[in-house]
Tab-separated table of C-alpha atoms in Angstrom:
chain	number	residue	atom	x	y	z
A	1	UNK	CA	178.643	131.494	60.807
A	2	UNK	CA	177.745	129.339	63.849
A	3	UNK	CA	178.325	125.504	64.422
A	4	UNK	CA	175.109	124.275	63.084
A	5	UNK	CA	175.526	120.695	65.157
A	6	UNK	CA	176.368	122.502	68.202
A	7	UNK	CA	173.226	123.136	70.619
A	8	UNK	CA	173.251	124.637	74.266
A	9	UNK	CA	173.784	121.558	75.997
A	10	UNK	CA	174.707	118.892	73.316
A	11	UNK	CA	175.845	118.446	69.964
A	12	UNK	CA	175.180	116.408	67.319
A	13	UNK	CA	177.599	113.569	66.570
A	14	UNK	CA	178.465	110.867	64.312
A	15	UNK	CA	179.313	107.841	65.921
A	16	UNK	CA	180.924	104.944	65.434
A	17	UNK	CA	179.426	101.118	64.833
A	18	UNK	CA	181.182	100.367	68.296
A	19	UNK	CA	179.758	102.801	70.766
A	20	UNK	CA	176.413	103.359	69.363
A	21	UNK	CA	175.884	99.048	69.677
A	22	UNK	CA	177.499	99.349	72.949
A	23	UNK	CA	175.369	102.331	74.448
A	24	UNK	CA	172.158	100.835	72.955
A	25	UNK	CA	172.574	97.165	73.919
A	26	UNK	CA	172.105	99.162	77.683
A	27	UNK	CA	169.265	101.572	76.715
A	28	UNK	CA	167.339	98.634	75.288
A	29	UNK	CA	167.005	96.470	78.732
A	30	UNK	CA	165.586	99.080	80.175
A	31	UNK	CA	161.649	98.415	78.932
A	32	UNK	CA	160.116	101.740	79.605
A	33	UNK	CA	162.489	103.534	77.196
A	34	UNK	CA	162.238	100.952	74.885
A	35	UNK	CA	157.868	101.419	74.941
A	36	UNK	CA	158.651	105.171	74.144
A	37	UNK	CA	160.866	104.650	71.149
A	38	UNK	CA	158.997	101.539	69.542
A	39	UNK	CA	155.858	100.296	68.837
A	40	UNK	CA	157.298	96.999	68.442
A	41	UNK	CA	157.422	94.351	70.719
A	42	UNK	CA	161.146	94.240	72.238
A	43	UNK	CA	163.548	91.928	71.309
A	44	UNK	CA	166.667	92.053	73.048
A	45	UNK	CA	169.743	92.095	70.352
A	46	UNK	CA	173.301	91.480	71.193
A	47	UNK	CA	175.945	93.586	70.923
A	48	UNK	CA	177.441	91.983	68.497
A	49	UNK	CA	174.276	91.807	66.356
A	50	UNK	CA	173.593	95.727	67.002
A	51	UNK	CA	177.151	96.403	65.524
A	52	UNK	CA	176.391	94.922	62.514
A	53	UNK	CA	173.156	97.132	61.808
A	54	UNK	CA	175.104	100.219	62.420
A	55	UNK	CA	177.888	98.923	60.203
A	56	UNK	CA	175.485	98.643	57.646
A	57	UNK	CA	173.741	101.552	58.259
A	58	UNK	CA	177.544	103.408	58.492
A	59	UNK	CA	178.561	101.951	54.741
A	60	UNK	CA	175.099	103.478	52.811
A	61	UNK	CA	176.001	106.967	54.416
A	62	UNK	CA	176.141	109.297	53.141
A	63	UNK	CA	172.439	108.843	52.392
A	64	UNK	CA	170.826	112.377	51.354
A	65	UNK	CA	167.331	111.470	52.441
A	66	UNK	CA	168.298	109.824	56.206
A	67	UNK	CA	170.448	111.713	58.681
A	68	UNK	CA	171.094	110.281	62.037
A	69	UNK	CA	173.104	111.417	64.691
A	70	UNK	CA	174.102	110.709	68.461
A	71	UNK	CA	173.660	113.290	70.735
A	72	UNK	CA	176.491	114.245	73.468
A	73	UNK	CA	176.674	116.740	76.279
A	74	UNK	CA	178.583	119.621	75.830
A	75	UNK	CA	179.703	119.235	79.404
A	76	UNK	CA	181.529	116.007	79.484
A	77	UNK	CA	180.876	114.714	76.350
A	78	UNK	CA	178.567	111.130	76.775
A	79	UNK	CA	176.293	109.655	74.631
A	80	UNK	CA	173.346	110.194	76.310
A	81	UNK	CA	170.856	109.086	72.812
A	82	UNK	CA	170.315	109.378	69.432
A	83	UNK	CA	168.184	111.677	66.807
A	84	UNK	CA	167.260	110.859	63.701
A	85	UNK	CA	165.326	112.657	60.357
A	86	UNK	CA	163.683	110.747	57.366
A	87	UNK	CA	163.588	113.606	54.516
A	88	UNK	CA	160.498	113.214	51.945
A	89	UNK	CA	162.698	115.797	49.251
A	90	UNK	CA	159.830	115.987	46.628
A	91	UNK	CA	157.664	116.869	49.586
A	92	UNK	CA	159.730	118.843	51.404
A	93	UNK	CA	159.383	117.287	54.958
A	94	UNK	CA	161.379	115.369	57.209
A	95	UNK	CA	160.012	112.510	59.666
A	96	UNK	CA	161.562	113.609	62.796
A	97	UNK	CA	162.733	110.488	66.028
A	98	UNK	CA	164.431	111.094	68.952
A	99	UNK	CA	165.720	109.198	71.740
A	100	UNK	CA	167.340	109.411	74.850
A	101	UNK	CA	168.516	106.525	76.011
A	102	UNK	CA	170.107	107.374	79.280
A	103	UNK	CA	167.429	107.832	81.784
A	104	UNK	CA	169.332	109.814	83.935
A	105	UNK	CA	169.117	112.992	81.231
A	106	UNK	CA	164.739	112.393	80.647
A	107	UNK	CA	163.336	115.453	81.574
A	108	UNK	CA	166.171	117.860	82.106
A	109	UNK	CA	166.035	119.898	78.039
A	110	UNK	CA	168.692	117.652	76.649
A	111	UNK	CA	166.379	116.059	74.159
A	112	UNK	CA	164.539	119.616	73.674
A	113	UNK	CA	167.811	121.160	72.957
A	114	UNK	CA	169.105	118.281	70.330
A	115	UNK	CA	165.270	118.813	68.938
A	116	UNK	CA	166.080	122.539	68.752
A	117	UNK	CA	170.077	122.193	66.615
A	118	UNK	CA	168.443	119.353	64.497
A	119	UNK	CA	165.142	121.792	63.643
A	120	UNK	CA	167.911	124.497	63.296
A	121	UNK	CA	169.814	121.887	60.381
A	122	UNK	CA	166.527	121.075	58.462
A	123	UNK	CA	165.680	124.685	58.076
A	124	UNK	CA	169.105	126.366	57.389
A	125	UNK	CA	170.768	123.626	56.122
A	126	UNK	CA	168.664	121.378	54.581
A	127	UNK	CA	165.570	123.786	53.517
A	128	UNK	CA	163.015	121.599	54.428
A	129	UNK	CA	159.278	123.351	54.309
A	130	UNK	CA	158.124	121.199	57.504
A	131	UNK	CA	159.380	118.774	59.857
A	132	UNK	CA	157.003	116.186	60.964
A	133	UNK	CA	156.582	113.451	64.019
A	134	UNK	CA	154.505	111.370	65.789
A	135	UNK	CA	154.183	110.097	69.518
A	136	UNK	CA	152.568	108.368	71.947
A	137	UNK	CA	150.056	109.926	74.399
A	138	UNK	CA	151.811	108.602	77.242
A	139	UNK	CA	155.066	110.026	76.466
A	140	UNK	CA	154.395	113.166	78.313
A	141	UNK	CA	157.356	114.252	78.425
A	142	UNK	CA	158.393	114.174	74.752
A	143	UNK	CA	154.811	116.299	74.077
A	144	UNK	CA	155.853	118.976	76.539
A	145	UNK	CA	159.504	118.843	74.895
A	146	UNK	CA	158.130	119.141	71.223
A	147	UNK	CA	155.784	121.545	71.999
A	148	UNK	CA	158.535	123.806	73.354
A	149	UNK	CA	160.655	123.567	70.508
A	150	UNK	CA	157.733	125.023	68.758
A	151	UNK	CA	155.828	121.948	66.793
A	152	UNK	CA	151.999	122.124	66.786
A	153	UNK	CA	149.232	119.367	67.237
A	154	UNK	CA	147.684	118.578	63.686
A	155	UNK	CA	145.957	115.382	64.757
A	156	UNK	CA	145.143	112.354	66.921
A	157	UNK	CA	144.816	108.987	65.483
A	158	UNK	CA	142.773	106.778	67.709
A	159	UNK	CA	143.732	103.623	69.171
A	160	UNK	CA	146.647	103.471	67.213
A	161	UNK	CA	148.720	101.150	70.192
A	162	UNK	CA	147.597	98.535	72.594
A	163	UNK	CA	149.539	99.032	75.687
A	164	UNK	CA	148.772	96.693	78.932
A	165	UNK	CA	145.453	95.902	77.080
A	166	UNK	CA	144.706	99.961	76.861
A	167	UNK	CA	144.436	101.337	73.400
A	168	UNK	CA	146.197	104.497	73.177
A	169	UNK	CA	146.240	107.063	70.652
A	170	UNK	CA	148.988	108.817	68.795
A	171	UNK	CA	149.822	112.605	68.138
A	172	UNK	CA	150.932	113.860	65.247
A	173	UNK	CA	152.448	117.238	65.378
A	174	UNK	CA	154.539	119.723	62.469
A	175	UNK	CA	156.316	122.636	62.503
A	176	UNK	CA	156.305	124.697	59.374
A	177	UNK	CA	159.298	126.555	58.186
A	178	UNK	CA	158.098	129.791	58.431
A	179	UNK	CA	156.190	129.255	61.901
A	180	UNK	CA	160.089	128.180	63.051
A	181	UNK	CA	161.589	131.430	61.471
A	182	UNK	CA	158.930	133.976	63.440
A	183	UNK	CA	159.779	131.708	66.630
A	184	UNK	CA	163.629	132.780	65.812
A	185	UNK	CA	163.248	136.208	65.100
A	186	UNK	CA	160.926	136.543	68.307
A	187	UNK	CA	164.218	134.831	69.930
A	188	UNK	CA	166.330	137.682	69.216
B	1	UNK	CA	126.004	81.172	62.819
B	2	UNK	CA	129.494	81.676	61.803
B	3	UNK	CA	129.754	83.139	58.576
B	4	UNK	CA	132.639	81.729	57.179
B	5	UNK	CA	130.579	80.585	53.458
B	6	UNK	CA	131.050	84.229	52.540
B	7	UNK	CA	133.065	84.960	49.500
B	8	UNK	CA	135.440	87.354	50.551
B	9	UNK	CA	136.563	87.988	46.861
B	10	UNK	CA	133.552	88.453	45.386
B	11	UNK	CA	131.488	91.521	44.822
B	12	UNK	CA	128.406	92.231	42.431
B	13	UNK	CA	130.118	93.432	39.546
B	14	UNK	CA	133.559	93.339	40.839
B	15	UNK	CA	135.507	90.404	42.034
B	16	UNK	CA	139.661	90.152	43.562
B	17	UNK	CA	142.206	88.054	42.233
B	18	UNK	CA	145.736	87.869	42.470
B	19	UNK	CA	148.301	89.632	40.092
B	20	UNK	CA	148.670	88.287	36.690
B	21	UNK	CA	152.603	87.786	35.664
B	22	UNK	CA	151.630	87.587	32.462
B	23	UNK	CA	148.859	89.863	30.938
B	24	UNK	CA	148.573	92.462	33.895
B	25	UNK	CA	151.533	94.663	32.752
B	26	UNK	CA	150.975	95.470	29.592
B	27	UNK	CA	147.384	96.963	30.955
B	28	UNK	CA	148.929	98.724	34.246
B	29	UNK	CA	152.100	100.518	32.574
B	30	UNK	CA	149.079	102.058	30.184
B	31	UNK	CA	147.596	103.568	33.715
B	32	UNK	CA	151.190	104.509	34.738
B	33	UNK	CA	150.859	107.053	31.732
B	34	UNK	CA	148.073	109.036	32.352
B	35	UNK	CA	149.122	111.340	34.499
B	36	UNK	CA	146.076	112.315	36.052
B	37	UNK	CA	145.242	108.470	37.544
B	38	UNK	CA	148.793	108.686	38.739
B	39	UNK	CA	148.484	111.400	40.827
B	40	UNK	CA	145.837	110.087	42.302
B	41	UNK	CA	146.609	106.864	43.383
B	42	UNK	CA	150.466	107.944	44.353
B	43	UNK	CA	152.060	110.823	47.086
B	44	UNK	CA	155.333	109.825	45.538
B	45	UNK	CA	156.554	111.528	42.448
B	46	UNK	CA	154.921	109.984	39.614
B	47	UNK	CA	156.805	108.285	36.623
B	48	UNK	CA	155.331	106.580	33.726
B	49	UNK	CA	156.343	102.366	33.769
B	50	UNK	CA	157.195	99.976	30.881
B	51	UNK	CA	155.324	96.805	31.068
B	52	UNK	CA	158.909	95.536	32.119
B	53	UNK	CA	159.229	97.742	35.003
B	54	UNK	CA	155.599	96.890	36.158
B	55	UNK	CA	156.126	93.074	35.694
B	56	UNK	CA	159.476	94.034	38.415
B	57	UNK	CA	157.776	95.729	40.838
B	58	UNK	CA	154.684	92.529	40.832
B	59	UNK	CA	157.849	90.357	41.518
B	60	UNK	CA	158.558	92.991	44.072
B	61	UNK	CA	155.347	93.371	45.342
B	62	UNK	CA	154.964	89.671	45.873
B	63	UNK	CA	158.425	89.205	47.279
B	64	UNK	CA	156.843	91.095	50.698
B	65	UNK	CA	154.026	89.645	50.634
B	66	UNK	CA	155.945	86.422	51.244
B	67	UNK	CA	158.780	87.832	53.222
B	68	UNK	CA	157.464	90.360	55.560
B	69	UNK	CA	154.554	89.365	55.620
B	70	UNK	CA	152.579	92.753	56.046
B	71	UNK	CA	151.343	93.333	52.646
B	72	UNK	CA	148.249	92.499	51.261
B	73	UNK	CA	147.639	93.182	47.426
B	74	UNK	CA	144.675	92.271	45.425
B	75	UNK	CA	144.146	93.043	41.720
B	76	UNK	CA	140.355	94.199	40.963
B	77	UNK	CA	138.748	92.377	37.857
B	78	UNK	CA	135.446	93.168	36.194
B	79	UNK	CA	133.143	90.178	37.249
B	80	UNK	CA	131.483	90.024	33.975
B	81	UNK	CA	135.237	89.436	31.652
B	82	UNK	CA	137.410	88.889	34.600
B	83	UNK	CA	139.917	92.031	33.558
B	84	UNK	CA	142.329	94.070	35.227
B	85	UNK	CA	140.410	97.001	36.513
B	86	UNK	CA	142.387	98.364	39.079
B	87	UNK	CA	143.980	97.207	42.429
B	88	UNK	CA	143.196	97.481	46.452
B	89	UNK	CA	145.897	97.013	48.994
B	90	UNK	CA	146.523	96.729	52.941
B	91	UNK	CA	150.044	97.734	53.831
B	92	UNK	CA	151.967	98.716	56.532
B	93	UNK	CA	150.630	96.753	58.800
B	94	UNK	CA	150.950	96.770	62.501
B	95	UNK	CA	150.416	93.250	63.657
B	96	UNK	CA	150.944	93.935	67.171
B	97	UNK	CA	149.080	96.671	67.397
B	98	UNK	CA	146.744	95.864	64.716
B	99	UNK	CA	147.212	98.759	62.379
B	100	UNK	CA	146.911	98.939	58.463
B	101	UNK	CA	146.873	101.416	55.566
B	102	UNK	CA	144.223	100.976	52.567
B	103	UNK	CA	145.151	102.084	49.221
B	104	UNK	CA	142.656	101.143	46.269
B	105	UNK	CA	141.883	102.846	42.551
B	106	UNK	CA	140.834	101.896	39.463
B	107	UNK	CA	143.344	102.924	36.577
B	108	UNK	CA	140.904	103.419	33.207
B	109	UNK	CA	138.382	106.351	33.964
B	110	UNK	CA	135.790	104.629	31.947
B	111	UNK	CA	135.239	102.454	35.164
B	112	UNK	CA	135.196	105.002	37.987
B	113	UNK	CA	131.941	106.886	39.122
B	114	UNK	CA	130.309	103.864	38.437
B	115	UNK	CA	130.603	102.657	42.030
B	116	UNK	CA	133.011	99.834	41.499
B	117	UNK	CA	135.410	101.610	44.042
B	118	UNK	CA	133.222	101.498	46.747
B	119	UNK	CA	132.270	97.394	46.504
B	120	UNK	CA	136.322	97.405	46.323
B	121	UNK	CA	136.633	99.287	49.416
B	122	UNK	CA	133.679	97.360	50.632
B	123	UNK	CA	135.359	94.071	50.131
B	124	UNK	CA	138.405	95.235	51.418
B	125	UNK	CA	137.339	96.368	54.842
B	126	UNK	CA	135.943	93.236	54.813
B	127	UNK	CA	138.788	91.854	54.800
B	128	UNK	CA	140.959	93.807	57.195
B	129	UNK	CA	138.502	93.663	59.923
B	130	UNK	CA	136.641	89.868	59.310
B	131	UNK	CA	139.722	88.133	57.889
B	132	UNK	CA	142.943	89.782	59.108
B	133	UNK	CA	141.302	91.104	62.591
B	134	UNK	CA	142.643	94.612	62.106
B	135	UNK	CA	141.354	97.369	65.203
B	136	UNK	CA	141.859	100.149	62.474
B	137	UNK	CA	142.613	100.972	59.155
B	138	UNK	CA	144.085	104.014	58.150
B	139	UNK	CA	143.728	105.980	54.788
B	140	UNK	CA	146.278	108.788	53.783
B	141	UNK	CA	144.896	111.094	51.014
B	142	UNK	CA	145.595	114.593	49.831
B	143	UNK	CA	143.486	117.404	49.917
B	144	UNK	CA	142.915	117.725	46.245
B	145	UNK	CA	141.448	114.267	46.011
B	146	UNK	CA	137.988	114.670	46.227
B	147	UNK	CA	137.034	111.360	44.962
B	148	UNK	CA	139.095	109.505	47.645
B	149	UNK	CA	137.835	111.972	50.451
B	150	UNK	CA	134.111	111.531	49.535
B	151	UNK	CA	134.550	107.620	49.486
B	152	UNK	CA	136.184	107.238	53.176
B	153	UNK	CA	133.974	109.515	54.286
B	154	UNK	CA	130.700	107.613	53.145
B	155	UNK	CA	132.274	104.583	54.710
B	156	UNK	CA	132.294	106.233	57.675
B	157	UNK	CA	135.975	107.143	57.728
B	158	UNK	CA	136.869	110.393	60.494
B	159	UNK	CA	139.680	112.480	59.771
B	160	UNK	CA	142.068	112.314	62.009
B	161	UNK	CA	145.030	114.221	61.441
B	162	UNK	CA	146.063	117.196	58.818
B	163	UNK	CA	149.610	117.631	58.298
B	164	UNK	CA	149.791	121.412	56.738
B	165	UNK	CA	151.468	122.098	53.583
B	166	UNK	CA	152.571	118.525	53.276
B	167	UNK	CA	152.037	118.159	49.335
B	168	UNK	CA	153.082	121.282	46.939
B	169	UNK	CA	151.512	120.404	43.592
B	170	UNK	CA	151.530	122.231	40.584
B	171	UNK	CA	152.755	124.970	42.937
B	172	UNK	CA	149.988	124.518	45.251
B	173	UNK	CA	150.525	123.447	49.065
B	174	UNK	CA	147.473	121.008	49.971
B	175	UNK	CA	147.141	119.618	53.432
B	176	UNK	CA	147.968	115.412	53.982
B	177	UNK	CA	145.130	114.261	55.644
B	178	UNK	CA	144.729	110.833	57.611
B	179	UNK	CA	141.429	109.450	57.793
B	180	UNK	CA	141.078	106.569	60.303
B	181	UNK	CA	138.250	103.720	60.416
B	182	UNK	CA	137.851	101.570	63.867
B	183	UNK	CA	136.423	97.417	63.682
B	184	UNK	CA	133.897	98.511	65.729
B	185	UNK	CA	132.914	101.477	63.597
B	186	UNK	CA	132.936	99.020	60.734
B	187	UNK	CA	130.479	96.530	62.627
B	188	UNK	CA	127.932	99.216	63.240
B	189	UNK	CA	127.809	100.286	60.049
B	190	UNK	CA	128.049	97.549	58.212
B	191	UNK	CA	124.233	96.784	58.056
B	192	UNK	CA	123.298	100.321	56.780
């Protein structure tokens, strides 16, 4: 059997309260990221404060319906962002977030690879019937990303964010299980 | 002239009100068991309540409204006897953004089809786009519910997004759909 957190270029991690405050306190001044991951406006936490949420967040693992992970290159091993999946169990379907925090990896298939092991984990591993997520128009690059790692539009909702005084709307996409298995069998 | 004389709780044979602690749970954990109504008005697994457990989750339900202050929950009472008749809620909401979800039903099926749901839905727009300044509302209903469907579509509701498979039902898949409703959508149609 294969490592199931282990991608092509990163792996899945668990990290501890320490580094994940520490990396994100950085990835949080930086306001373009921040306007792909959140809707909300940004606040800028401390360090200290950030520690405490993932302490928190650390003491109700392990929780069956949340799984979040950092993600790491395989290469030298840094914490380049974090992915995360909100299962639904009676429904069968898992809210899907990703973010890379470290702009210097945007665009280069580290978050479509950590997309690909974590779609890999809610089919094999967790038996999910579909993964869902949803994104902003103007995060091009996560639409190209998602689209490669095989999830399909299934709507636009209209307006949903105002953005320098622009609405803009938001995608929604899903992948069903079997629509991922015929993608891995045409793999092979 | 600014219209701000306008009952916005008051309807022709409906009215809103807020919860009752004291004679609204007996009535709502007798919705919670008919299935049916349940199924309808939740996506979540359904369960049925004591009055107990109901008269927790107003505490609950009240307890956001105060705290997070992105909850808004209205009981519906017949105008005539002032009763609990069902309930209409904006949730989720979005303030920067200006986002909301709008849940409503009426839990005894002697007062549906009677079009008491759509001077609740009515009323609630209303609200969302007159009182709380809302730019869109958004309605999440499964494919099976053909009652909901019909009603955000005659209030000029467009479906927006279909998530596939999303609900497996009495081994059934059904598709999620997302209806959305814009202000200014509201305000031209409002007259009609």
């Amino acid at each position: 059997m294969r490592d199931l957190f282990r991608g092509a270029l990163v792996r899945l991690t668990s990290e501890s309260a320490e580094d994940i405050a520490r990396a994100n306190t950085i990835w949080m001044r930086d306001s373009e990221f921040h306007r792909f991951a959140d809707s909300e406006p940004m606040r800028l936490w401390s360090e200290k404060r950030q520690r405490e949420w993932a302490e928190k967040s650390i003491e109700k693992d392990p929780d069956d319906s949340y799984f979040r992970f950092g993600i790491r290159t395989l290469a030298d091993d840094r914490l380049i962002g974090e992915i995360m999946l909100r299962i639904d169990w009676p429904r069968a379907d898992g809210i899907l977030g990703i973010a890379i925090g470290d702009r210097d990896y945007w665009g280069r298939g580290f978050g479509t690879d950590a997309t690909d092991t974590l779609l890999r984990f809610a089919f094999h591993e967790l038996n999910l019937r579909r993964v869902t997520l949803g994104t902003d128009t103007y995060n091009k690059r996560a639409l190209r990303s998602y689209e490669k790692s095989g999830f399909r539009i299934e709507g636009t909702t209209r307006g949903e964010m105002l953005r320098e005084h622009t609405r803009v709307n938001s995608v929604w996409m899903g992948i069903l299980r079997e629509e991922w298995q015929a993608r891995q069998e045409g793999a092979r | 002239m600014l219209d701000i004389q306008t009952q916005l709780f008051e309807a022709e044979d409906i009215r809103f009100g807020p919860i009752d602690h004291e004679k609204h749970p007996e009535i709502e954990s007798r919705w919670t068991h008919d299935g049916e109504f349940m199924r309808l008005m939740e996506l979540k697994p359904i369960r049925p309540l004591s009055p107990a457990m109901v008269k927790k989750q107003y505490e609950d339900i009240e307890k956001e409204m105060d705290e997070s202050r992105n909850l808004f929950y209205f009981s519906i009472r017949a105008r005539s006897d002032d009763r609990l008749i069902g309930k209409a809620v904006i949730e989720w909401i979005d303030w920067p953004h200006g986002n909301g979800y709008v849940r409503l039903g009426l839990g005894d099926p002697k007062d549906r089809r009677r079009g008491l749901g759509s001077q609740a839905l009515s009323m609630l727009l209303r609200f969302a786009f007159a009182e709380a300044n809302l730019f869109r509302v958004t309605a999440i209903v499964p494919a099976y519910n053909e009652g909901a469907m019909r009603l955000f579509q005659k209030f000029g509701f467009i479906e927006e997004v279909r998530r596939r498979k999303a609900m497996h039902r009495d081994d059934e898949f059904w598709d999620l759909i997302a209806y959305g409703l814009l202000a200014s959508e509201w305000a031209a149609g409002k007259g009609s």
